[in-house]
Structure formats: C-alpha cells, structure tokens
Amino acid sequence: MWYFTWILGVLLAASLGVINVMWLEHVGMDEDSCTGTPDECGGKRGD
C-alpha cells in the first residue's frame, strides 16, 4: 500500500503547485496598486 501514499503525496504536491501559481497570478499581476520599485511593478508605478 506504499504506492497509495506515494500517489496521494504526488497529487497533493501538484495541486499545491497549481494553487500557488494561481495565487501568484492573482496577487502579482495587480500593477495598478503596486507601490514598489518599477522593476517590482512591471515597469510602472501606481502613484
């Protein structure tokens, strides 16, 4: 039954990776409210 635990771990890791990418796209692409440096804001600042 080790394979059952192994496949659950692989599926959990893959799902966490997908959720992480979705979260980064949601948070990281909000350039209008970015107050960091131009490099952090994709070349423009939301002053």
PDB file of N, CA and C in Angstrom:
ATOM      1  N   MET A   1       0.813  -1.208   0.000  1.00  0.00           N
ATOM      2  CA  MET A   1       0.000   0.000   0.000  1.00  0.00           C
ATOM      3  C   MET A   1       0.852   1.266   0.000  1.00  0.00           C
ATOM      4  N   TRP A   2       2.161   1.137  -0.101  1.00  0.00           N
ATOM      5  CA  TRP A   2       3.015   2.325  -0.129  1.00  0.00           C
ATOM      6  C   TRP A   2       2.713   3.190  -1.339  1.00  0.00           C
ATOM      7  N   TYR A   3       2.291   2.564  -2.430  1.00  0.00           N
ATOM      8  CA  TYR A   3       2.013   3.308  -3.659  1.00  0.00           C
ATOM      9  C   TYR A   3       0.811   4.241  -3.483  1.00  0.00           C
ATOM     10  N   PHE A   4      -0.130   3.862  -2.625  1.00  0.00           N
ATOM     11  CA  PHE A   4      -1.285   4.716  -2.359  1.00  0.00           C
ATOM     12  C   PHE A   4      -0.843   6.013  -1.686  1.00  0.00           C
ATOM     13  N   THR A   5       0.021   5.907  -0.703  1.00  0.00           N
ATOM     14  CA  THR A   5       0.550   7.091  -0.033  1.00  0.00           C
ATOM     15  C   THR A   5       1.401   7.914  -0.991  1.00  0.00           C
ATOM     16  N   TRP A   6       2.172   7.244  -1.821  1.00  0.00           N
ATOM     17  CA  TRP A   6       3.038   7.947  -2.770  1.00  0.00           C
ATOM     18  C   TRP A   6       2.224   8.749  -3.775  1.00  0.00           C
ATOM     19  N   ILE A   7       1.182   8.165  -4.350  1.00  0.00           N
ATOM     20  CA  ILE A   7       0.378   8.878  -5.343  1.00  0.00           C
ATOM     21  C   ILE A   7      -0.397  10.010  -4.692  1.00  0.00           C
ATOM     22  N   LEU A   8      -0.856   9.841  -3.453  1.00  0.00           N
ATOM     23  CA  LEU A   8      -1.521  10.941  -2.756  1.00  0.00           C
ATOM     24  C   LEU A   8      -0.558  12.096  -2.524  1.00  0.00           C
ATOM     25  N   GLY A   9       0.680  11.793  -2.182  1.00  0.00           N
ATOM     26  CA  GLY A   9       1.677  12.842  -1.992  1.00  0.00           C
ATOM     27  C   GLY A   9       1.990  13.579  -3.277  1.00  0.00           C
ATOM     28  N   VAL A  10       2.098  12.852  -4.374  1.00  0.00           N
ATOM     29  CA  VAL A  10       2.367  13.482  -5.669  1.00  0.00           C
ATOM     30  C   VAL A  10       1.198  14.372  -6.078  1.00  0.00           C
ATOM     31  N   LEU A  11      -0.021  13.887  -5.903  1.00  0.00           N
ATOM     32  CA  LEU A  11      -1.198  14.683  -6.252  1.00  0.00           C
ATOM     33  C   LEU A  11      -1.318  15.919  -5.363  1.00  0.00           C
ATOM     34  N   LEU A  12      -1.003  15.784  -4.091  1.00  0.00           N
ATOM     35  CA  LEU A  12      -1.040  16.930  -3.186  1.00  0.00           C
ATOM     36  C   LEU A  12       0.002  17.965  -3.580  1.00  0.00           C
ATOM     37  N   ALA A  13       1.204  17.525  -3.903  1.00  0.00           N
ATOM     38  CA  ALA A  13       2.255  18.458  -4.321  1.00  0.00           C
ATOM     39  C   ALA A  13       1.873  19.167  -5.616  1.00  0.00           C
ATOM     40  N   ALA A  14       1.311  18.442  -6.559  1.00  0.00           N
ATOM     41  CA  ALA A  14       0.901  19.055  -7.825  1.00  0.00           C
ATOM     42  C   ALA A  14      -0.225  20.055  -7.613  1.00  0.00           C
ATOM     43  N   SER A  15      -1.191  19.714  -6.772  1.00  0.00           N
ATOM     44  CA  SER A  15      -2.298  20.637  -6.535  1.00  0.00           C
ATOM     45  C   SER A  15      -1.831  21.879  -5.791  1.00  0.00           C
ATOM     46  N   LEU A  16      -0.902  21.737  -4.865  1.00  0.00           N
ATOM     47  CA  LEU A  16      -0.358  22.910  -4.181  1.00  0.00           C
ATOM     48  C   LEU A  16       0.417  23.792  -5.150  1.00  0.00           C
ATOM     49  N   GLY A  17       1.118  23.193  -6.087  1.00  0.00           N
ATOM     50  CA  GLY A  17       1.821  23.978  -7.097  1.00  0.00           C
ATOM     51  C   GLY A  17       0.865  24.766  -7.973  1.00  0.00           C
ATOM     52  N   VAL A  18      -0.236  24.150  -8.375  1.00  0.00           N
ATOM     53  CA  VAL A  18      -1.229  24.845  -9.202  1.00  0.00           C
ATOM     54  C   VAL A  18      -1.876  25.975  -8.418  1.00  0.00           C
ATOM     55  N   ILE A  19      -2.229  25.720  -7.159  1.00  0.00           N
ATOM     56  CA  ILE A  19      -2.835  26.764  -6.322  1.00  0.00           C
ATOM     57  C   ILE A  19      -1.857  27.910  -6.116  1.00  0.00           C
ATOM     58  N   ASN A  20      -0.589  27.604  -5.922  1.00  0.00           N
ATOM     59  CA  ASN A  20       0.424  28.637  -5.730  1.00  0.00           C
ATOM     60  C   ASN A  20       0.554  29.513  -6.972  1.00  0.00           C
ATOM     61  N   VAL A  21       0.565  28.917  -8.151  1.00  0.00           N
ATOM     62  CA  VAL A  21       0.656  29.693  -9.393  1.00  0.00           C
ATOM     63  C   VAL A  21      -0.569  30.579  -9.561  1.00  0.00           C
ATOM     64  N   MET A  22      -1.752  30.042  -9.256  1.00  0.00           N
ATOM     65  CA  MET A  22      -2.973  30.844  -9.367  1.00  0.00           C
ATOM     66  C   MET A  22      -2.943  32.022  -8.399  1.00  0.00           C
ATOM     67  N   TRP A  23      -2.448  31.795  -7.186  1.00  0.00           N
ATOM     68  CA  TRP A  23      -2.369  32.862  -6.190  1.00  0.00           C
ATOM     69  C   TRP A  23      -1.350  33.921  -6.622  1.00  0.00           C
ATOM     70  N   LEU A  24      -0.206  33.487  -7.144  1.00  0.00           N
ATOM     71  CA  LEU A  24       0.806  34.443  -7.590  1.00  0.00           C
ATOM     72  C   LEU A  24       0.306  35.275  -8.764  1.00  0.00           C
ATOM     73  N   GLU A  25      -0.443  34.679  -9.671  1.00  0.00           N
ATOM     74  CA  GLU A  25      -1.011  35.448 -10.769  1.00  0.00           C
ATOM     75  C   GLU A  25      -2.021  36.460 -10.257  1.00  0.00           C
ATOM     76  N   HIS A  26      -2.798  36.079  -9.276  1.00  0.00           N
ATOM     77  CA  HIS A  26      -3.821  36.978  -8.727  1.00  0.00           C
ATOM     78  C   HIS A  26      -3.187  38.141  -7.981  1.00  0.00           C
ATOM     79  N   VAL A  27      -2.172  37.887  -7.182  1.00  0.00           N
ATOM     80  CA  VAL A  27      -1.539  38.918  -6.367  1.00  0.00           C
ATOM     81  C   VAL A  27      -0.487  39.680  -7.159  1.00  0.00           C
ATOM     82  N   GLY A  28       0.328  38.988  -7.936  1.00  0.00           N
ATOM     83  CA  GLY A  28       1.465  39.609  -8.600  1.00  0.00           C
ATOM     84  C   GLY A  28       1.125  40.442  -9.813  1.00  0.00           C
ATOM     85  N   MET A  29      -0.013  40.239 -10.422  1.00  0.00           N
ATOM     86  CA  MET A  29      -0.357  40.952 -11.643  1.00  0.00           C
ATOM     87  C   MET A  29      -1.123  42.246 -11.383  1.00  0.00           C
ATOM     88  N   ASP A  30      -1.348  42.597 -10.132  1.00  0.00           N
ATOM     89  CA  ASP A  30      -2.102  43.798  -9.792  1.00  0.00           C
ATOM     90  C   ASP A  30      -1.168  45.000  -9.821  1.00  0.00           C
ATOM     91  N   GLU A  31      -0.826  45.478 -11.022  1.00  0.00           N
ATOM     92  CA  GLU A  31       0.165  46.546 -11.176  1.00  0.00           C
ATOM     93  C   GLU A  31      -0.391  47.915 -10.812  1.00  0.00           C
ATOM     94  N   ASP A  32      -1.697  48.118 -10.884  1.00  0.00           N
ATOM     95  CA  ASP A  32      -2.277  49.425 -10.589  1.00  0.00           C
ATOM     96  C   ASP A  32      -2.079  49.825  -9.134  1.00  0.00           C
ATOM     97  N   SER A  33      -2.040  48.860  -8.234  1.00  0.00           N
ATOM     98  CA  SER A  33      -1.886  49.178  -6.820  1.00  0.00           C
ATOM     99  C   SER A  33      -0.463  48.929  -6.325  1.00  0.00           C
ATOM    100  N   CYS A  34       0.481  48.721  -7.231  1.00  0.00           N
ATOM    101  CA  CYS A  34       1.856  48.444  -6.850  1.00  0.00           C
ATOM    102  C   CYS A  34       2.536  49.720  -6.376  1.00  0.00           C
ATOM    103  N   THR A  35       3.191  49.643  -5.214  1.00  0.00           N
ATOM    104  CA  THR A  35       3.890  50.800  -4.656  1.00  0.00           C
ATOM    105  C   THR A  35       5.386  50.548  -4.546  1.00  0.00           C
ATOM    106  N   GLY A  36       5.876  49.494  -5.170  1.00  0.00           N
ATOM    107  CA  GLY A  36       7.289  49.161  -5.102  1.00  0.00           C
ATOM    108  C   GLY A  36       8.092  49.875  -6.164  1.00  0.00           C
ATOM    109  N   THR A  37       9.265  49.362  -6.413  1.00  0.00           N
ATOM    110  CA  THR A  37      10.126  49.929  -7.444  1.00  0.00           C
ATOM    111  C   THR A  37       9.552  49.592  -8.815  1.00  0.00           C
ATOM    112  N   PRO A  38       9.954  50.319  -9.857  1.00  0.00           N
ATOM    113  CA  PRO A  38       9.445  49.998 -11.198  1.00  0.00           C
ATOM    114  C   PRO A  38       9.734  48.563 -11.625  1.00  0.00           C
ATOM    115  N   ASP A  39      10.856  48.006 -11.174  1.00  0.00           N
ATOM    116  CA  ASP A  39      11.165  46.615 -11.513  1.00  0.00           C
ATOM    117  C   ASP A  39      10.156  45.665 -10.876  1.00  0.00           C
ATOM    118  N   GLU A  40       9.742  45.959  -9.649  1.00  0.00           N
ATOM    119  CA  GLU A  40       8.785  45.103  -8.958  1.00  0.00           C
ATOM    120  C   GLU A  40       7.379  45.257  -9.524  1.00  0.00           C
ATOM    121  N   CYS A  41       7.097  46.387 -10.136  1.00  0.00           N
ATOM    122  CA  CYS A  41       5.752  46.682 -10.637  1.00  0.00           C
ATOM    123  C   CYS A  41       5.625  46.443 -12.131  1.00  0.00           C
ATOM    124  N   GLY A  42       6.563  45.802 -12.737  1.00  0.00           N
ATOM    125  CA  GLY A  42       6.484  45.540 -14.160  1.00  0.00           C
ATOM    126  C   GLY A  42       6.758  46.763 -15.008  1.00  0.00           C
ATOM    127  N   GLY A  43       7.542  47.707 -14.504  1.00  0.00           N
ATOM    128  CA  GLY A  43       7.937  48.862 -15.286  1.00  0.00           C
ATOM    129  C   GLY A  43       7.149  50.120 -15.033  1.00  0.00           C
ATOM    130  N   LYS A  44       6.089  50.036 -14.235  1.00  0.00           N
ATOM    131  CA  LYS A  44       5.331  51.251 -13.937  1.00  0.00           C
ATOM    132  C   LYS A  44       4.912  51.259 -12.474  1.00  0.00           C
ATOM    133  N   ARG A  45       4.679  52.438 -11.957  1.00  0.00           N
ATOM    134  CA  ARG A  45       4.285  52.589 -10.564  1.00  0.00           C
ATOM    135  C   ARG A  45       2.879  53.149 -10.476  1.00  0.00           C
ATOM    136  N   GLY A  46       2.152  52.728  -9.465  1.00  0.00           N
ATOM    137  CA  GLY A  46       0.819  53.265  -9.224  1.00  0.00           C
ATOM    138  C   GLY A  46       0.857  54.356  -8.181  1.00  0.00           C
ATOM    139  N   ASP A  47       1.409  55.510  -8.530  1.00  0.00           N
ATOM    140  CA  ASP A  47       1.496  56.617  -7.566  1.00  0.00           C
ATOM    141  C   ASP A  47       0.155  57.288  -7.372  1.00  0.00           C
TER     142      ASP A  47
END
